[in-house]
């Protein structure tokens, strides 16, 4: 997220270097080790300013054809290319992967970020049960593509998700779906808007897709309740003047159904991963900090509850999941630790062991690192591609999508050299 992090911090005002309680902090202050998890609280939200998400979606369902993952995959319209060698910097840890088609490889306005698979969605690994091997990747739209604070693109198109049918590793195919937030139009009818967020990490759990909202918490989308919309208008999203519905020329939309807003201690929701080894299943969230070796997490800025605090040890925070409802089992965290590591782009945990992807700019390879709960300094176990991003753990014991050993999925973000790939989880 090296290129894209400037989007997050763009426009932040300078703030005093103080703690939440108002006490001065020295820049070198580090708070490593375990934290009290109860201070990290979320609240579930099922509405926005225009009403209940469920009501908006019910009204949309009266005028739009319903769609699910199977319909999206059945109409996959873009071929991917199998990787025959490891991306730069990955080396012997490389297992397998693919690259996007030329149009998506070179797109400067769309930047890939998050990754999750059907091995996250269902324990057996296929979606639906007995169905396909699927990889999901999130992309965010970057209107200012060269960082000069002048938008080269007039419309910010928000977040799209690539649904990749990876059932044939030699010939994967995919289709993009736009994430939208359902709202009311001026005339009171249901419509939707793009979700203009960074989408740094995603988790697919059952029918639900969790997407990090950097300053606010988590957004939730139901992949069983997507809609097919009209195409042909690349700059229109929502209900058009003629009554048709569009999504920037994408054929399908996935509407938001809920959110988990942060009401506890300050936390930047930069990446998220699923832990199927914990009991119960859980998600872990981690923070992005500037500088690889001298990290600083900055809670300054407007538009959220930032207070100017700066800390030198990013957090990893865990919330439990309910495998029946696919929602959070508790909105109070069950674990919170700190880690002396900057530029964390992805996290995926296995009980008390946390895997981190760490980037090192636009020309140097990234790294896969691990740290145990309570130990604040991670160790490197493998190289990752330049511009490494989110992580997803894939157990070797997955019944219907098994590998000879466990792997961790990763992806890289820079235009012209983007890869989606898995490395062996032990780094060898």
CSV table of C-alpha atoms in Angstrom, one decimal, residues 16-29 31 308-310:
chain,number,residue,atom,x,y,z
A,16,UNK,CA,0.2,17.9,18.8
A,17,UNK,CA,2.2,14.8,19.8
A,18,UNK,CA,0.0,13.9,22.8
A,19,UNK,CA,-1.6,10.8,24.2
A,20,UNK,CA,-5.3,10.3,24.5
A,21,UNK,CA,-5.1,11.5,28.1
A,22,UNK,CA,-3.3,14.6,27.0
A,23,UNK,CA,0.2,13.6,28.3
A,24,UNK,CA,3.2,14.3,26.1
A,25,UNK,CA,4.7,11.3,24.4
A,26,UNK,CA,8.3,11.1,23.3
A,27,UNK,CA,8.7,9.9,19.7
A,28,UNK,CA,10.7,6.9,20.9
A,29,UNK,CA,8.0,5.7,23.3
A,31,UNK,CA,4.2,0.2,24.2
A,308,UNK,CA,-3.5,13.5,17.5
A,309,UNK,CA,-2.0,10.6,19.4
A,310,UNK,CA,1.1,8.9,17.8
